[in-house]
Tab-separated table of C-alpha atoms in Angstrom:
chain	number	residue	atom	x	y	z
A	221	UNK	CA	118.353	84.412	78.852
A	222	UNK	CA	122.120	85.571	77.906
A	223	UNK	CA	120.744	87.331	74.689
A	224	UNK	CA	119.427	89.864	76.932
A	225	UNK	CA	122.752	91.014	78.158
A	226	UNK	CA	124.211	90.727	74.545
A	227	UNK	CA	121.256	92.941	73.365
A	228	UNK	CA	122.077	95.560	76.227
A	229	UNK	CA	125.810	95.626	75.400
A	230	UNK	CA	125.172	96.369	71.565
A	231	UNK	CA	122.478	98.928	72.325
A	232	UNK	CA	124.541	100.679	74.993
A	233	UNK	CA	127.383	102.232	72.464
A	234	UNK	CA	124.850	103.743	70.094
A	235	UNK	CA	122.600	104.820	72.847
A	236	UNK	CA	125.229	106.760	74.803
A	237	UNK	CA	126.160	109.088	72.150
A	238	UNK	CA	122.521	110.383	71.932
A	239	UNK	CA	121.960	110.835	75.469
A	240	UNK	CA	125.209	112.787	76.056
A	241	UNK	CA	124.440	115.117	73.240
A	242	UNK	CA	120.975	115.558	74.443
A	243	UNK	CA	121.911	116.616	77.784
A	244	UNK	CA	123.483	119.984	76.559
A	245	UNK	CA	122.646	123.513	76.539
A	246	UNK	CA	118.858	123.410	76.371
A	247	UNK	CA	118.901	121.361	79.698
A	248	UNK	CA	121.314	123.698	81.286
A	249	UNK	CA	118.991	126.605	80.392
A	250	UNK	CA	116.005	124.807	81.863
A	251	UNK	CA	117.571	123.899	85.104
A	252	UNK	CA	118.279	127.695	85.782
A	253	UNK	CA	114.640	128.214	86.019
A	254	UNK	CA	113.739	125.150	87.879
A	255	UNK	CA	115.518	122.659	90.521
A	256	UNK	CA	115.864	118.910	89.338
A	257	UNK	CA	116.881	116.097	91.198
A	258	UNK	CA	120.404	114.916	91.008
A	259	UNK	CA	121.582	112.969	87.976
A	260	UNK	CA	122.802	109.631	89.267
A	261	UNK	CA	123.481	107.827	85.907
A	262	UNK	CA	121.798	106.914	82.530
A	263	UNK	CA	119.675	104.153	81.054
A	264	UNK	CA	122.872	102.843	79.734
A	265	UNK	CA	124.007	102.068	83.389
A	266	UNK	CA	120.862	100.314	83.811
A	267	UNK	CA	121.475	97.899	80.877
A	268	UNK	CA	125.017	97.098	81.968
A	269	UNK	CA	123.520	96.259	85.531
A	270	UNK	CA	120.513	94.459	84.131
A	271	UNK	CA	121.441	91.396	85.769
A	272	UNK	CA	121.335	93.129	89.271
A	273	UNK	CA	119.097	95.954	88.243
A	274	UNK	CA	117.288	96.345	91.571
A	275	UNK	CA	120.327	96.227	93.659
A	276	UNK	CA	121.791	98.654	91.351
A	277	UNK	CA	118.895	101.092	91.951
A	278	UNK	CA	119.117	100.608	95.648
A	279	UNK	CA	122.677	101.389	95.638
A	280	UNK	CA	121.850	104.796	93.985
A	281	UNK	CA	118.890	105.233	96.510
A	282	UNK	CA	121.292	104.842	99.291
A	283	UNK	CA	123.060	108.041	98.149
A	284	UNK	CA	120.110	110.133	97.222
A	285	UNK	CA	116.415	109.331	98.134
A	286	UNK	CA	115.359	110.720	94.859
A	287	UNK	CA	117.460	110.804	91.794
A	288	UNK	CA	117.349	110.888	88.228
A	289	UNK	CA	118.578	108.640	85.344
A	290	UNK	CA	118.906	110.359	81.637
A	291	UNK	CA	117.322	108.493	78.785
A	292	UNK	CA	116.391	109.661	75.285
A	293	UNK	CA	113.499	112.190	75.271
A	294	UNK	CA	112.892	112.462	78.945
A	295	UNK	CA	114.061	112.192	82.611
A	296	UNK	CA	113.422	109.010	84.511
A	297	UNK	CA	112.952	110.066	88.133
A	298	UNK	CA	113.235	107.134	90.968
A	299	UNK	CA	112.327	107.705	94.640
A	300	UNK	CA	112.307	105.872	97.874
A	301	UNK	CA	110.849	108.957	99.961
A	302	UNK	CA	107.580	108.242	101.385
A	303	UNK	CA	106.494	111.785	101.126
A	304	UNK	CA	107.013	111.703	97.507
A	305	UNK	CA	105.637	108.164	97.141
A	306	UNK	CA	102.216	109.382	98.897
A	307	UNK	CA	102.061	112.335	96.562
A	308	UNK	CA	102.658	110.363	93.388
A	309	UNK	CA	100.141	107.544	94.377
A	310	UNK	CA	97.384	109.520	96.160
A	311	UNK	CA	97.763	113.312	96.730
A	312	UNK	CA	98.153	113.867	92.980
A	313	UNK	CA	97.141	110.500	91.526
A	314	UNK	CA	95.430	111.971	88.632
A	315	UNK	CA	98.760	113.428	87.151
A	316	UNK	CA	100.529	110.028	87.343
A	317	UNK	CA	99.336	107.037	85.553
A	318	UNK	CA	100.649	104.261	83.277
A	319	UNK	CA	100.331	106.742	80.040
A	320	UNK	CA	100.652	105.684	76.463
A	321	UNK	CA	104.561	104.951	76.951
A	322	UNK	CA	103.841	102.287	79.348
A	323	UNK	CA	100.722	100.876	77.673
A	324	UNK	CA	102.613	100.607	74.600
A	325	UNK	CA	105.320	98.335	76.243
A	326	UNK	CA	102.959	96.397	78.177
A	327	UNK	CA	99.944	95.781	75.773
A	328	UNK	CA	101.214	93.136	73.891
A	329	UNK	CA	101.253	90.785	76.823
A	330	UNK	CA	98.585	92.416	79.144
A	331	UNK	CA	96.456	94.258	76.586
A	332	UNK	CA	94.055	96.670	78.130
A	333	UNK	CA	94.024	95.025	81.440
A	334	UNK	CA	94.045	96.902	84.682
A	335	UNK	CA	97.590	97.178	85.151
A	336	UNK	CA	98.094	98.919	81.772
A	337	UNK	CA	95.276	101.450	81.526
A	338	UNK	CA	94.355	104.800	83.007
A	339	UNK	CA	91.020	106.741	82.848
A	340	UNK	CA	87.458	105.452	82.320
A	341	UNK	CA	89.018	102.015	81.257
A	342	UNK	CA	90.880	101.557	84.602
A	343	UNK	CA	87.930	102.874	86.633
A	344	UNK	CA	85.640	100.329	85.179
A	345	UNK	CA	87.722	97.346	85.728
A	346	UNK	CA	88.536	98.568	89.156
A	347	UNK	CA	84.961	98.841	90.151
A	348	UNK	CA	83.890	95.397	88.875
A	349	UNK	CA	87.187	93.684	90.183
A	350	UNK	CA	86.502	95.564	93.608
A	351	UNK	CA	82.887	94.148	93.707
A	352	UNK	CA	84.403	90.512	93.235
A	353	UNK	CA	87.019	90.426	95.782
A	354	UNK	CA	84.589	92.006	98.343
A	355	UNK	CA	82.370	89.023	97.800
A	356	UNK	CA	82.186	86.470	100.681
A	357	UNK	CA	81.365	83.859	98.027
A	358	UNK	CA	84.537	84.466	96.349
A	359	UNK	CA	86.478	84.680	99.713
A	360	UNK	CA	85.210	81.184	100.907
A	361	UNK	CA	85.608	79.656	97.433
A	362	UNK	CA	89.315	81.067	97.482
A	363	UNK	CA	90.015	79.753	100.787
A	364	UNK	CA	88.558	76.241	99.872
A	365	UNK	CA	90.793	76.073	96.745
A	366	UNK	CA	94.016	77.209	98.519
A	367	UNK	CA	93.480	74.615	101.257
A	368	UNK	CA	92.984	71.734	98.778
A	369	UNK	CA	96.078	72.873	96.752
A	370	UNK	CA	98.004	73.431	99.808
A	371	UNK	CA	97.387	69.713	100.810
A	372	UNK	CA	98.441	68.510	97.511
A	373	UNK	CA	101.527	70.419	97.738
A	374	UNK	CA	102.512	69.031	101.233
A	375	UNK	CA	101.800	65.504	99.848
A	376	UNK	CA	104.318	66.134	96.965
A	377	UNK	CA	106.868	67.630	99.518
A	378	UNK	CA	106.337	64.560	101.827
A	379	UNK	CA	107.348	62.312	98.921
A	380	UNK	CA	110.521	64.127	98.331
A	381	UNK	CA	111.226	63.998	102.285
A	382	UNK	CA	113.341	61.024	102.033
A	383	UNK	CA	117.073	61.200	103.189
A	384	UNK	CA	119.276	63.042	100.900
A	385	UNK	CA	116.691	63.803	98.487
A	386	UNK	CA	116.801	67.585	97.341
A	387	UNK	CA	113.561	69.414	96.397
A	388	UNK	CA	113.286	72.414	94.168
A	389	UNK	CA	110.492	74.356	95.657
A	390	UNK	CA	110.087	77.399	93.742
A	391	UNK	CA	108.786	75.395	90.663
A	392	UNK	CA	106.332	73.730	92.951
A	393	UNK	CA	105.161	77.072	93.997
A	394	UNK	CA	104.779	78.360	90.610
A	395	UNK	CA	102.741	75.420	89.725
A	396	UNK	CA	100.622	75.419	92.701
A	397	UNK	CA	99.713	78.975	92.581
A	398	UNK	CA	98.920	78.625	88.979
A	399	UNK	CA	96.590	75.860	89.957
A	400	UNK	CA	95.039	78.001	92.493
A	401	UNK	CA	94.429	81.254	90.371
A	402	UNK	CA	93.185	79.163	87.275
A	403	UNK	CA	90.774	77.495	89.667
A	404	UNK	CA	89.678	80.631	91.350
A	405	UNK	CA	89.713	82.957	88.274
A	406	UNK	CA	88.462	80.569	85.585
A	407	UNK	CA	87.051	77.474	87.494
A	408	UNK	CA	89.656	75.300	85.552
A	409	UNK	CA	91.457	72.448	87.134
A	410	UNK	CA	95.214	72.587	85.583
A	411	UNK	CA	96.928	70.261	88.135
A	412	UNK	CA	100.185	71.323	87.004
A	413	UNK	CA	101.489	70.016	90.344
A	414	UNK	CA	101.098	66.655	89.062
A	415	UNK	CA	101.995	67.518	85.410
A	416	UNK	CA	98.642	65.983	83.919
A	417	UNK	CA	97.960	69.103	81.909
A	418	UNK	CA	100.530	69.548	79.205
A	419	UNK	CA	99.087	72.753	77.723
A	420	UNK	CA	99.095	74.361	81.272
A	421	UNK	CA	102.769	73.864	81.531
A	422	UNK	CA	103.135	75.409	77.981
A	423	UNK	CA	101.268	78.337	79.129
A	424	UNK	CA	103.244	79.037	82.390
A	425	UNK	CA	106.631	78.838	80.376
A	426	UNK	CA	105.428	81.040	77.893
A	427	UNK	CA	103.892	83.497	80.244
A	428	UNK	CA	107.073	83.658	82.467
A	429	UNK	CA	109.574	84.226	79.300
A	430	UNK	CA	107.146	86.856	77.839
A	431	UNK	CA	107.174	88.906	81.041
A	432	UNK	CA	111.033	88.797	81.217
A	433	UNK	CA	111.283	89.985	77.695
A	434	UNK	CA	108.414	92.887	78.216
A	435	UNK	CA	110.640	94.195	80.942
A	436	UNK	CA	113.698	94.575	78.724
A	437	UNK	CA	111.696	97.039	76.508
A	438	UNK	CA	112.195	99.569	79.101
A	439	UNK	CA	115.849	99.877	78.527
A	440	UNK	CA	116.208	98.539	74.949
A	441	UNK	CA	115.239	101.639	72.636
A	442	UNK	CA	115.522	99.491	69.469
A	443	UNK	CA	112.639	97.084	70.485
A	444	UNK	CA	110.013	98.414	68.212
A	445	UNK	CA	112.304	97.909	65.178
A	446	UNK	CA	112.785	94.413	66.390
A	447	UNK	CA	109.060	93.772	66.791
A	448	UNK	CA	108.464	95.318	63.264
A	449	UNK	CA	111.105	93.011	61.968
A	450	UNK	CA	110.022	89.738	64.088
A	451	UNK	CA	113.673	89.381	65.228
A	452	UNK	CA	115.645	88.501	68.453
A	453	UNK	CA	113.869	88.498	71.692
A	454	UNK	CA	110.805	90.335	69.992
A	455	UNK	CA	110.312	87.319	67.692
A	456	UNK	CA	110.387	85.084	70.720
A	457	UNK	CA	107.779	87.208	72.500
A	458	UNK	CA	105.450	87.146	69.638
A	459	UNK	CA	105.494	83.400	69.792
A	460	UNK	CA	105.140	83.452	73.649
A	461	UNK	CA	102.201	85.537	73.401
A	462	UNK	CA	100.537	83.517	70.970
A	463	UNK	CA	100.764	80.363	73.194
A	464	UNK	CA	99.385	82.498	76.022
A	465	UNK	CA	96.431	84.089	74.118
A	466	UNK	CA	95.306	80.890	72.323
A	467	UNK	CA	95.197	79.125	75.902
A	468	UNK	CA	93.147	81.670	77.445
A	469	UNK	CA	90.765	82.218	74.670
A	470	UNK	CA	90.152	78.640	74.462
A	471	UNK	CA	89.037	78.456	78.081
A	472	UNK	CA	86.895	81.554	77.762
A	473	UNK	CA	84.963	79.966	74.859
A	474	UNK	CA	84.484	76.791	76.771
A	475	UNK	CA	83.436	78.692	79.902
A	476	UNK	CA	80.966	80.663	77.870
A	477	UNK	CA	79.399	77.760	76.348
A	478	UNK	CA	78.888	76.388	79.988
A	479	UNK	CA	77.336	79.529	81.198
A	480	UNK	CA	74.988	79.591	77.979
A	481	UNK	CA	73.854	75.804	78.704
A	482	UNK	CA	73.241	76.487	82.383
A	483	UNK	CA	71.789	80.160	82.733
A	484	UNK	CA	71.473	79.590	86.660
A	485	UNK	CA	74.536	81.282	88.030
A	486	UNK	CA	74.054	80.436	91.850
A	487	UNK	CA	76.493	77.691	91.976
A	488	UNK	CA	79.124	79.504	89.882
A	489	UNK	CA	81.892	80.892	91.926
A	490	UNK	CA	84.872	81.483	89.814
A	491	UNK	CA	85.643	85.070	88.547
A	492	UNK	CA	85.263	84.561	84.769
A	493	UNK	CA	81.661	82.837	85.585
A	494	UNK	CA	80.748	85.930	87.621
A	495	UNK	CA	82.062	88.417	84.974
A	496	UNK	CA	79.845	86.275	82.316
A	497	UNK	CA	76.893	86.604	84.499
A	498	UNK	CA	77.391	90.414	84.394
A	499	UNK	CA	76.917	90.028	80.537
A	500	UNK	CA	80.769	90.946	80.090
A	501	UNK	CA	81.177	88.805	77.032
A	502	UNK	CA	83.977	90.394	74.898
A	503	UNK	CA	86.677	87.612	74.727
A	504	UNK	CA	89.373	90.204	74.385
A	505	UNK	CA	88.346	92.213	77.419
A	506	UNK	CA	87.799	89.207	79.534
A	507	UNK	CA	91.250	87.908	78.269
A	508	UNK	CA	93.038	91.016	79.167
A	509	UNK	CA	91.234	91.308	82.627
A	510	UNK	CA	92.183	87.425	83.196
A	511	UNK	CA	95.801	87.712	82.485
A	512	UNK	CA	95.988	90.714	84.936
A	513	UNK	CA	94.628	88.375	87.676
A	514	UNK	CA	96.786	85.717	86.641
A	515	UNK	CA	100.029	87.656	86.841
A	516	UNK	CA	98.915	89.425	90.090
A	517	UNK	CA	97.729	85.968	91.793
A	518	UNK	CA	100.281	83.531	90.257
A	519	UNK	CA	103.881	85.093	90.243
A	520	UNK	CA	103.529	87.463	93.314
A	521	UNK	CA	102.279	84.821	95.508
A	522	UNK	CA	104.726	82.160	94.283
A	523	UNK	CA	107.885	84.429	94.371
A	524	UNK	CA	107.050	85.555	97.939
A	525	UNK	CA	106.466	81.928	99.229
A	526	UNK	CA	109.893	81.037	97.753
A	527	UNK	CA	111.873	84.063	99.527
A	528	UNK	CA	109.624	83.113	102.565
A	529	UNK	CA	111.040	79.678	102.820
A	530	UNK	CA	114.563	80.866	102.079
A	531	UNK	CA	114.366	83.460	104.990
A	532	UNK	CA	112.872	80.757	107.128
A	533	UNK	CA	115.992	78.451	106.492
A	534	UNK	CA	118.270	81.233	107.148
A	535	UNK	CA	116.592	81.892	110.367
A	536	UNK	CA	115.199	78.566	111.733
A	537	UNK	CA	113.668	79.761	115.114
A	538	UNK	CA	111.137	81.526	112.876
A	539	UNK	CA	109.933	78.321	111.369
A	540	UNK	CA	109.557	76.944	114.999
A	541	UNK	CA	107.763	80.002	116.316
A	542	UNK	CA	105.097	79.730	113.444
A	543	UNK	CA	104.593	76.032	113.890
A	544	UNK	CA	103.653	76.803	117.551
A	545	UNK	CA	101.486	79.560	116.469
A	546	UNK	CA	99.568	77.502	114.341
A	547	UNK	CA	99.322	74.799	116.961
A	548	UNK	CA	97.679	77.450	119.096
A	549	UNK	CA	95.191	78.923	117.083
A	550	UNK	CA	93.941	75.673	115.406
A	551	UNK	CA	93.818	74.197	118.836
A	552	UNK	CA	95.664	71.048	117.283
A	553	UNK	CA	98.585	69.964	119.406
A	554	UNK	CA	98.990	67.087	117.302
A	555	UNK	CA	97.286	65.828	113.997
A	556	UNK	CA	97.253	62.817	112.035
A	557	UNK	CA	96.720	63.986	108.521
A	558	UNK	CA	97.406	67.137	106.508
A	559	UNK	CA	93.493	67.005	105.643
A	560	UNK	CA	92.706	67.265	109.331
A	561	UNK	CA	95.044	70.470	109.822
A	562	UNK	CA	93.430	72.158	106.669
A	563	UNK	CA	89.774	71.659	108.182
A	564	UNK	CA	90.949	73.436	111.340
A	565	UNK	CA	92.317	76.375	109.611
A	566	UNK	CA	89.269	78.846	109.852
A	567	UNK	CA	88.819	82.251	109.100
A	568	UNK	CA	89.339	83.026	112.882
A	569	UNK	CA	92.453	80.774	113.061
A	570	UNK	CA	93.830	82.680	110.023
A	571	UNK	CA	93.143	86.167	111.882
A	572	UNK	CA	95.060	85.125	114.845
A	573	UNK	CA	97.976	83.991	113.049
A	574	UNK	CA	99.863	87.116	114.046
A	575	UNK	CA	103.414	86.056	113.970
A	576	UNK	CA	102.927	84.370	110.558
A	577	UNK	CA	101.550	87.610	109.155
A	578	UNK	CA	104.404	89.553	110.552
A	579	UNK	CA	106.881	87.009	108.894
A	580	UNK	CA	105.277	87.110	105.582
A	581	UNK	CA	105.127	90.951	105.752
A	582	UNK	CA	108.942	91.044	106.460
A	583	UNK	CA	109.446	88.847	103.429
A	584	UNK	CA	107.555	91.274	101.206
A	585	UNK	CA	109.562	94.337	102.821
A	586	UNK	CA	112.786	92.508	101.741
A	587	UNK	CA	111.560	90.847	98.474
A	588	UNK	CA	108.618	92.487	97.237
A	589	UNK	CA	107.004	90.479	94.318
A	590	UNK	CA	106.945	93.788	92.171
A	591	UNK	CA	110.188	95.424	92.887
A	592	UNK	CA	109.664	98.500	91.019
A	593	UNK	CA	106.626	100.582	89.810
A	594	UNK	CA	106.585	103.216	87.132
A	595	UNK	CA	104.256	106.099	86.309
A	596	UNK	CA	104.238	108.745	83.703
A	597	UNK	CA	104.061	112.397	84.854
A	598	UNK	CA	101.076	113.842	82.831
A	599	UNK	CA	101.952	117.534	83.171
A	600	UNK	CA	104.812	119.464	84.809
A	601	UNK	CA	104.848	119.195	88.402
A	602	UNK	CA	106.867	119.916	91.700
A	603	UNK	CA	107.183	116.947	94.310
A	604	UNK	CA	106.653	117.558	98.117
A	605	UNK	CA	110.643	117.625	98.146
A	606	UNK	CA	110.854	120.777	96.206
A	607	UNK	CA	112.175	119.441	92.856
A	608	UNK	CA	110.407	119.546	89.891
A	609	UNK	CA	109.518	116.949	87.312
A	610	UNK	CA	108.220	117.335	83.568
A	611	UNK	CA	105.547	116.217	81.528
A	612	UNK	CA	106.289	112.909	79.967
A	613	UNK	CA	108.829	111.975	82.748
A	614	UNK	CA	108.706	108.502	83.973
A	615	UNK	CA	108.357	108.694	87.832
A	616	UNK	CA	108.933	105.556	89.697
A	617	UNK	CA	108.949	104.408	93.368
A	618	UNK	CA	111.266	101.397	94.235
A	619	UNK	CA	109.578	98.900	96.736
A	620	UNK	CA	112.860	96.689	96.515
A	621	UNK	CA	114.968	99.575	97.306
A	622	UNK	CA	112.698	101.088	100.131
A	623	UNK	CA	112.950	97.907	101.892
A	624	UNK	CA	116.656	98.046	102.509
A	625	UNK	CA	116.840	101.923	103.288
A	626	UNK	CA	118.398	102.318	106.679
A	627	UNK	CA	116.822	105.697	106.970
A	628	UNK	CA	113.321	104.107	106.867
A	629	UNK	CA	114.007	100.937	108.859
A	630	UNK	CA	116.903	101.624	110.939
A	631	UNK	CA	120.495	99.966	110.863
A	632	UNK	CA	118.933	96.397	110.655
A	633	UNK	CA	117.160	97.300	107.558
A	634	UNK	CA	118.584	94.463	105.601
A	635	UNK	CA	118.018	91.768	108.501
A	636	UNK	CA	115.049	89.441	108.319
A	637	UNK	CA	113.282	90.308	111.677
A	638	UNK	CA	109.268	89.392	111.853
A	639	UNK	CA	109.404	91.337	115.323
A	640	UNK	CA	109.456	94.692	113.754
A	641	UNK	CA	105.819	94.262	112.781
A	642	UNK	CA	104.719	93.186	116.193
A	643	UNK	CA	103.487	95.482	119.023
A	644	UNK	CA	104.507	94.866	122.933
A	645	UNK	CA	101.507	92.438	122.878
A	646	UNK	CA	102.650	90.444	119.914
A	647	UNK	CA	99.829	91.974	117.657
A	648	UNK	CA	100.765	92.832	114.133
A	649	UNK	CA	100.832	96.537	113.412
A	650	UNK	CA	100.489	97.991	109.837
A	651	UNK	CA	102.935	100.460	108.666
A	652	UNK	CA	102.110	103.259	106.189
A	653	UNK	CA	101.724	101.810	102.578
A	654	UNK	CA	103.773	104.703	101.459
A	655	UNK	CA	106.547	103.384	103.389
A	656	UNK	CA	105.808	99.665	103.037
A	657	UNK	CA	104.773	99.638	99.182
A	658	UNK	CA	104.768	95.953	98.358
A	659	UNK	CA	100.845	96.243	97.535
A	660	UNK	CA	100.867	99.928	96.072
A	661	UNK	CA	98.808	102.519	97.929
A	662	UNK	CA	96.256	104.992	97.014
A	663	UNK	CA	93.370	104.483	94.639
A	664	UNK	CA	95.471	101.771	92.852
A	665	UNK	CA	96.312	99.829	95.938
A	666	UNK	CA	96.282	95.891	95.229
A	667	UNK	CA	92.641	94.740	95.306
A	668	UNK	CA	93.841	91.179	96.006
A	669	UNK	CA	95.830	92.141	99.193
A	670	UNK	CA	93.753	90.060	101.631
A	671	UNK	CA	93.250	87.261	99.163
A	672	UNK	CA	96.972	87.132	98.904
A	673	UNK	CA	97.593	86.886	102.635
A	674	UNK	CA	94.977	84.376	103.081
A	675	UNK	CA	96.718	82.021	100.412
A	676	UNK	CA	100.127	82.727	101.592
A	677	UNK	CA	99.025	81.854	105.252
A	678	UNK	CA	97.208	78.904	104.435
A	679	UNK	CA	100.019	77.579	102.510
A	680	UNK	CA	102.481	78.485	105.283
A	681	UNK	CA	100.562	76.790	107.990
A	682	UNK	CA	100.117	73.732	106.243
A	683	UNK	CA	103.770	73.320	104.932
A	684	UNK	CA	105.429	74.279	107.856
A	685	UNK	CA	103.378	72.309	110.438
A	686	UNK	CA	103.936	69.119	108.396
A	687	UNK	CA	107.668	69.572	107.522
A	688	UNK	CA	111.097	71.268	108.430
A	689	UNK	CA	112.721	72.846	105.709
A	690	UNK	CA	116.568	73.237	105.424
A	691	UNK	CA	118.580	74.792	102.677
A	692	UNK	CA	120.371	72.066	100.313
A	693	UNK	CA	123.273	74.727	100.473
A	694	UNK	CA	123.531	76.724	103.828
A	695	UNK	CA	125.955	79.294	102.303
A	696	UNK	CA	123.335	79.978	99.345
A	697	UNK	CA	122.509	83.738	99.009
A	698	UNK	CA	119.391	84.460	96.982
A	699	UNK	CA	119.625	86.091	93.771
A	700	UNK	CA	116.644	87.322	91.576
A	701	UNK	CA	116.063	86.954	87.862
A	702	UNK	CA	115.349	90.283	86.318
A	703	UNK	CA	111.745	90.387	84.984
A	704	UNK	CA	108.417	91.875	85.896
A	705	UNK	CA	108.235	90.028	89.168
A	706	UNK	CA	111.161	89.102	91.565
A	707	UNK	CA	111.696	85.167	90.537
A	708	UNK	CA	114.587	83.632	92.406
A	709	UNK	CA	117.276	82.842	89.784
A	710	UNK	CA	117.883	79.068	89.529
A	711	UNK	CA	115.059	78.289	92.064
A	712	UNK	CA	115.174	77.273	95.753
A	713	UNK	CA	116.683	73.966	96.535
A	714	UNK	CA	115.799	72.408	99.975
A	715	UNK	CA	115.601	69.440	102.095
A	716	UNK	CA	112.250	68.847	103.760
A	717	UNK	CA	111.800	66.644	106.806
A	718	UNK	CA	108.564	65.334	108.507
A	719	UNK	CA	107.740	66.869	111.757
A	720	UNK	CA	107.511	63.947	114.005
A	721	UNK	CA	104.396	63.512	116.000
A	722	UNK	CA	102.440	65.684	113.517
A	723	UNK	CA	102.046	63.914	110.181
A	724	UNK	CA	101.324	60.334	109.487
A	725	UNK	CA	101.454	59.368	105.892
């Protein structure tokens, strides 16, 4: 995506003239009446730092817990202060939402899904989705899908666990989580792990590219012109979205026909079928909801698992600790097949995986799947820190930066340390969701949080119990690809070694 950075450079020169002229007399007069956060830069600086955007924002947060960047037409306020985060996400929730600005940016890809709308549209989808995720039927179905997919993934890792054969595991995680989410959400077997579904691979690639281009819209002031002219990255975005939409609409049509032919819904467990049973039949409405579930369940889990294994390779004792815990809670000191292990990962066993929960949470603290979340201020307001924000300002909290703030986590904030999440009895202890913001907080807190932990724990327990992992390049430092979610740039290359005494092929 080198064209992204070329676009940034071309836009920057023109953009700077407008911003610097705008931040003149009228702003000075306004600030005499109200107190505003310190200006730490402009969107111009974001564009030049797009390749390391989240680290750039973290650097600024290290100097000021809350700060402003100047853009055309409004301020952009960024905070790592948990008190401000709580105010935005909970206390004055009604005053901060996606707004028309963000809806316009995101709607081409995500439509009117739950991540792009406010008000009644959001409340309706939230209510229906909450009902679905609280269902024991869906929980049990999800666990079954996660186990079967993890067994397939372990088998593929085993095939690659020959001497000196390198494995790129991020791609496998994206394929396996896509397989899982499609089975749970749509009831469809994609089997992208084995590459037997070519259309599924095309969908995945198109969706990944579309999300990256969509993020650039936040800093590219000319994106609407490019969209109108169908040129540059906007032309590519249109093509990718066409692939995404056609694929999902095809599945919706097929599933609708199945439901109409078999009106008894007692055996239907996937989310789309359950929506259809509730007489939600508008294809676009269903498509928008489905894409929201897919981006929530596919990208987030895959990126977290990638950084999780990266961290465990950097801290190999954590791998061993997790394996010992899995042995204890499953009551399996040894097992002959991965299937046997999967059968013994019960709900009780998952609940008792306290150290694994801590290690996954520590990964999310340092590498949150959604590193930056923005809201629009609907009316003039004053945050708890005493500084003001204006109607139309973009107000964002920064999970990636928050995980690196020493004032929140101590001097070892940048160290991977699962023990920080355990009490003296070795039990996992929660932190305030306004300090640990990987799953949002308040009314918009992620409905799939428990679902996500269940999937990651099942995948982790099966993979780590059957294989030991080592970085192909021990000196590797992880770098992300700037997109809507925190993909690891270039993937994660590992060596996998069977754990002797546990797995028999």
